[in-house]
Coordinates of C-alpha atoms (C1' of nucleotides) in Angstrom, one line a residue:
Chain J
X1 CA 9.2 -26.6 64.0
X2 CA 9.9 -29.3 66.4
X3 CA 7.5 -31.3 68.1
X4 CA 5.5 -29.8 71.0
X5 CA 6.6 -31.0 74.5
X6 CA 4.1 -33.2 76.2
X7 CA 5.3 -32.3 79.6
X8 CA 6.6 -29.4 81.6
X9 CA 9.8 -31.5 82.2
X10 CA 10.1 -32.1 78.7
X11 CA 9.8 -28.6 77.5
X12 CA 12.4 -27.4 80.4
X13 CA 15.1 -30.1 79.3
X14 CA 14.8 -29.0 75.8
X15 CA 14.9 -25.4 76.9
X16 CA 18.0 -26.3 78.7
X17 CA 19.6 -28.0 75.7
X18 CA 19.3 -24.6 74.0
X19 CA 21.5 -22.6 76.6
X20 CA 24.8 -21.7 75.3
X21 CA 23.7 -21.9 71.8
X22 CA 23.9 -18.9 69.3
X23 CA 21.1 -17.6 67.6
X24 CA 23.0 -18.3 64.0
X25 CA 23.2 -21.9 65.1
X26 CA 19.7 -22.1 66.3
X27 CA 18.7 -20.4 62.7
X28 CA 20.6 -22.9 60.7
X29 CA 18.9 -25.7 62.4
X30 CA 15.5 -24.0 61.8
X31 CA 16.5 -23.6 58.2
X32 CA 15.8 -19.8 58.9
X33 CA 18.2 -16.9 57.5
X34 CA 19.2 -14.7 60.2
X35 CA 18.8 -11.1 59.7
X36 CA 21.2 -8.5 59.8
X37 CA 19.7 -7.0 62.8
X38 CA 16.4 -6.7 64.5
X39 CA 15.3 -3.2 63.3
X40 CA 12.6 -5.0 60.9
X41 CA 12.3 -8.1 62.8
X42 CA 11.8 -7.5 66.2
X43 CA 10.0 -10.6 67.1
X44 CA 12.5 -12.6 65.2
X45 CA 14.4 -14.1 68.4
X46 CA 11.2 -14.7 70.1
X47 CA 9.9 -16.8 67.1
X48 CA 13.3 -18.6 66.6
X49 CA 13.0 -19.8 70.0
X50 CA 9.2 -20.7 69.3
X51 CA 10.2 -23.0 66.7
X52 CA 12.9 -25.0 68.7
X53 CA 10.7 -25.3 71.5
X54 CA 7.5 -26.5 69.5
X55 CA 5.4 -23.6 70.7
X56 CA 1.8 -24.3 69.2
X57 CA -0.2 -20.7 69.5
X58 CA 1.1 -18.8 66.5
X59 CA -0.9 -15.6 66.7
X60 CA -3.9 -17.1 68.7
X61 CA -4.6 -15.3 71.9
X62 CA -3.8 -18.3 74.1
X63 CA -0.4 -19.5 76.0
X64 CA 2.2 -20.8 73.6
X65 CA 2.1 -24.3 75.4
X66 CA -1.6 -24.5 75.4
X67 CA -1.8 -28.0 77.1
X68 CA 1.0 -27.0 79.8
X69 CA -0.6 -23.3 80.3
X70 CA 3.0 -21.8 79.8
X71 CA 3.9 -18.7 78.2
X72 CA 7.2 -18.3 76.5
X73 CA 9.0 -14.8 76.7
X74 CA 12.7 -14.3 75.3
X75 CA 14.1 -11.5 77.4
X76 CA 17.4 -9.4 75.9
X77 CA 20.2 -9.3 78.5
X78 CA 22.9 -6.6 78.6
X79 CA 26.6 -6.8 79.9
X80 CA 25.7 -6.4 83.3
X81 CA 23.4 -9.3 83.2
X82 CA 20.3 -7.2 83.4
X83 CA 17.4 -6.7 81.0
X84 CA 17.7 -4.3 78.4
X85 CA 14.2 -3.8 77.4
X86 CA 10.8 -3.8 79.3
X87 CA 8.7 -7.0 78.6
X88 CA 5.3 -6.5 76.7
X89 CA 2.8 -8.8 78.3
X90 CA -0.7 -8.0 76.5
X91 CA -2.8 -5.2 75.1
X92 CA -4.8 -3.3 77.8
X93 CA -8.8 -3.4 77.4
X94 CA -10.0 0.2 77.0
X95 CA -13.6 -0.3 77.0
X96 CA -16.3 -3.1 77.9
X97 CA -14.9 -3.1 81.2
X98 CA -17.8 -4.0 83.5
X99 CA -17.3 -6.8 85.4
X100 CA -13.5 -7.0 84.7
X101 CA -11.4 -7.6 87.8
X102 CA -8.0 -8.9 88.3
X103 CA -8.9 -12.5 88.9
X104 CA -10.5 -12.8 85.6
X105 CA -7.9 -10.3 83.9
X106 CA -6.2 -11.5 80.7
X107 CA -2.7 -10.2 82.0
X108 CA -3.0 -12.4 85.2
X109 CA -3.6 -15.6 83.0
X110 CA -0.9 -14.5 81.0
X111 CA 1.7 -14.2 83.8
X112 CA 0.3 -17.0 85.6
X113 CA 3.5 -19.4 84.3
X114 CA 6.0 -17.9 82.2
X115 CA 9.2 -19.6 80.7
X116 CA 11.8 -17.0 80.5
X117 CA 14.6 -17.3 78.1
X118 CA 17.4 -14.7 78.5
X119 CA 19.4 -14.0 75.1
X120 CA 22.4 -12.0 74.6
X121 CA 20.9 -8.4 73.4
X122 CA 23.6 -5.8 73.1
X123 CA 23.4 -4.2 69.7
X124 CA 27.4 -4.5 69.3
X125 CA 27.1 -8.5 69.2
X126 CA 26.4 -9.5 66.0
X127 CA 22.9 -11.2 65.8
X128 CA 24.1 -14.5 64.7
X129 CA 26.6 -14.8 67.5
X130 CA 24.3 -13.8 70.4
X131 CA 24.0 -16.7 72.9
X132 CA 20.6 -18.1 74.6
X133 CA 21.0 -18.3 78.1
X134 CA 19.6 -20.7 81.0
X135 CA 15.8 -20.8 81.0
X136 CA 13.6 -20.0 84.0
X137 CA 10.1 -21.2 84.8
X138 CA 8.5 -18.7 86.6
X139 CA 5.3 -18.0 88.2
X140 CA 4.4 -15.0 90.6
X141 CA 5.0 -15.3 94.2
X142 CA 2.2 -13.9 96.5
X143 CA 4.2 -10.7 97.0
X144 CA 4.9 -10.2 93.4
X145 CA 1.1 -10.8 92.4
X146 CA -0.1 -8.6 94.8
X147 CA 2.3 -5.8 93.4
X148 CA 0.9 -6.7 90.0
X149 CA -2.8 -6.5 90.9
X150 CA -2.0 -3.3 92.6
X151 CA -0.5 -1.6 89.8
X152 CA -3.2 -3.2 87.3
X153 CA -6.1 -1.9 89.6
X154 CA -4.6 1.8 89.8
X155 CA -4.1 1.7 85.7
X156 CA -7.5 0.2 85.1
X157 CA -9.2 2.8 87.4
X158 CA -7.7 5.5 85.3
X159 CA -8.8 3.9 82.2
X160 CA -12.6 3.6 83.4
X161 CA -12.8 7.2 84.6
X162 CA -11.6 8.1 81.2
X163 CA -8.2 9.2 82.0
X164 CA -6.2 7.1 79.6
X165 CA -4.5 9.8 77.9
X166 CA -3.2 11.0 81.3
X167 CA -1.5 7.7 82.1
X168 CA 2.3 7.8 81.4
X169 CA 5.0 4.9 81.5
X170 CA 5.8 6.3 84.9
X171 CA 2.7 5.1 86.5
X172 CA 2.9 1.7 88.1
X173 CA 5.5 0.2 90.3
X174 CA 6.1 -2.8 88.3
X175 CA 3.8 -2.6 85.5
X176 CA 3.4 0.2 83.0
X177 CA 1.0 1.2 80.2
X178 CA 2.6 2.3 76.9
X179 CA 1.5 2.7 73.2
X180 CA 1.3 -0.6 71.6
X181 CA 0.6 0.0 67.7
X182 CA 1.9 -0.1 64.2
X183 CA 2.5 3.7 64.4
X184 CA 0.8 7.0 66.0
X185 CA -2.1 6.8 63.4
X186 CA -3.4 3.5 64.6
X187 CA -6.4 4.4 66.7
X188 CA -8.5 2.4 69.0
X189 CA -11.8 3.4 71.0
X190 CA -11.6 4.3 74.7
X191 CA -13.4 6.2 77.3
X192 CA -13.2 9.9 77.5
X193 CA -13.2 12.1 80.7
X194 CA -16.9 12.9 80.0
X195 CA -17.8 9.1 79.4
X196 CA -17.8 9.8 75.7
X197 CA -16.1 7.6 73.3
X198 CA -12.6 8.9 72.2
X199 CA -10.0 7.6 69.8
X200 CA -6.5 7.1 71.4
X201 CA -3.8 4.7 70.8
X202 CA -3.8 1.2 71.5
X203 CA -2.0 0.6 74.9
X204 CA -0.1 -2.3 76.2
X205 CA 1.0 -3.6 79.7
X206 CA 4.5 -4.0 80.0
X207 CA 6.8 -5.3 82.9
X208 CA 9.5 -2.7 83.9
X209 CA 13.2 -4.0 83.6
X210 CA 13.8 -3.6 87.2
X211 CA 11.1 -6.1 88.0
X212 CA 12.3 -8.7 85.7
X213 CA 15.9 -7.9 86.7
X214 CA 14.6 -9.0 90.4
X215 CA 13.0 -12.4 88.7
X216 CA 16.5 -13.2 87.0
X217 CA 18.4 -12.3 89.9
X218 CA 16.2 -14.1 92.4
X219 CA 16.7 -17.2 90.2
X220 CA 20.3 -17.1 90.0
X221 CA 20.7 -16.7 93.8
X222 CA 18.9 -20.0 94.1
X223 CA 21.2 -21.8 91.7
Chain M
dC1 C1' -8.5 -3.4 63.1
dT2 C1' -6.4 -6.9 66.8
dA3 C1' -3.7 -10.6 68.0
dT4 C1' 1.2 -12.7 68.1
dG5 C1' 6.4 -11.5 68.5
dA6 C1' 9.2 -7.6 70.3
dT7 C1' 12.9 -3.6 69.8
dC8 C1' 13.9 1.2 68.2
dA9 C1' 15.1 5.7 68.8
dT10 C1' 14.5 9.9 70.7
dT11 C1' 14.6 12.3 75.0
dG12 C1' 15.3 14.1 79.8
Chain F
dC1 C1' 22.6 6.4 79.4
dA2 C1' 18.1 4.6 80.8
dA3 C1' 13.4 5.1 80.0
dT4 C1' 9.5 6.8 77.3
dG5 C1' 7.1 6.9 73.7
dA6 C1' 6.9 5.3 68.8
dT7 C1' 7.4 1.8 65.8
dC8 C1' 8.0 -2.7 62.6
dA9 C1' 6.4 -7.5 60.6
dT10 C1' 3.1 -11.1 60.1
dA11 C1' -1.4 -13.4 60.3
dG12 C1' -6.3 -13.4 60.4

DNA sequence: CTATGATCATTG
DNA sequence: CAATGATCATAG
């Protein structure tokens, strides 16, 4: 991969240089073969951009740019300019929740500073021809953080009370809880309704598309 | 198994 | 046709 940027400015200017380029061009520069589609390579776009921007974390549970405290997220955009998919943030803790609060939560730290990179995502555009958009460095506004916190507390309350299996993707205004697993047979431990341990699907926190659409829109309005 | 990176594909 | 629930690849 390319060298790790040492400053926020350097990271941003490098991200701006990628705007307008196609994934095929970026893959060629990186010496990577572009897969026919993303069916078996769902994280390919994200990893390609990591390479070009010099992200360091790999699969470690830390921000992509440790020194800068910045998380990198690619986001697929449709013809209407809006996100085509929800955005996975992190896995939800289901046990050992004593002392856990919003302030010290994994998700708050993950979302503290995010470099969003929109990428054309319509499936009828050949993967190699999809273009990268302009980057957006975002931190939650006070209002956004409050909404995130409200949703997080509602969801975590249900988990603590042993109601994790009653939670659907409809809970939460901007944050949702959904399965995050290899398949439906991968189980992890959680609290049951009687406080007894149960086995259930691992869950992840995802940002709903209407929220990420707001972010991008707010940014473009400011341009 | 959990963490990283997410999108797929069925359904309402 | 958007959204929910399910799934894919890889590293450790």
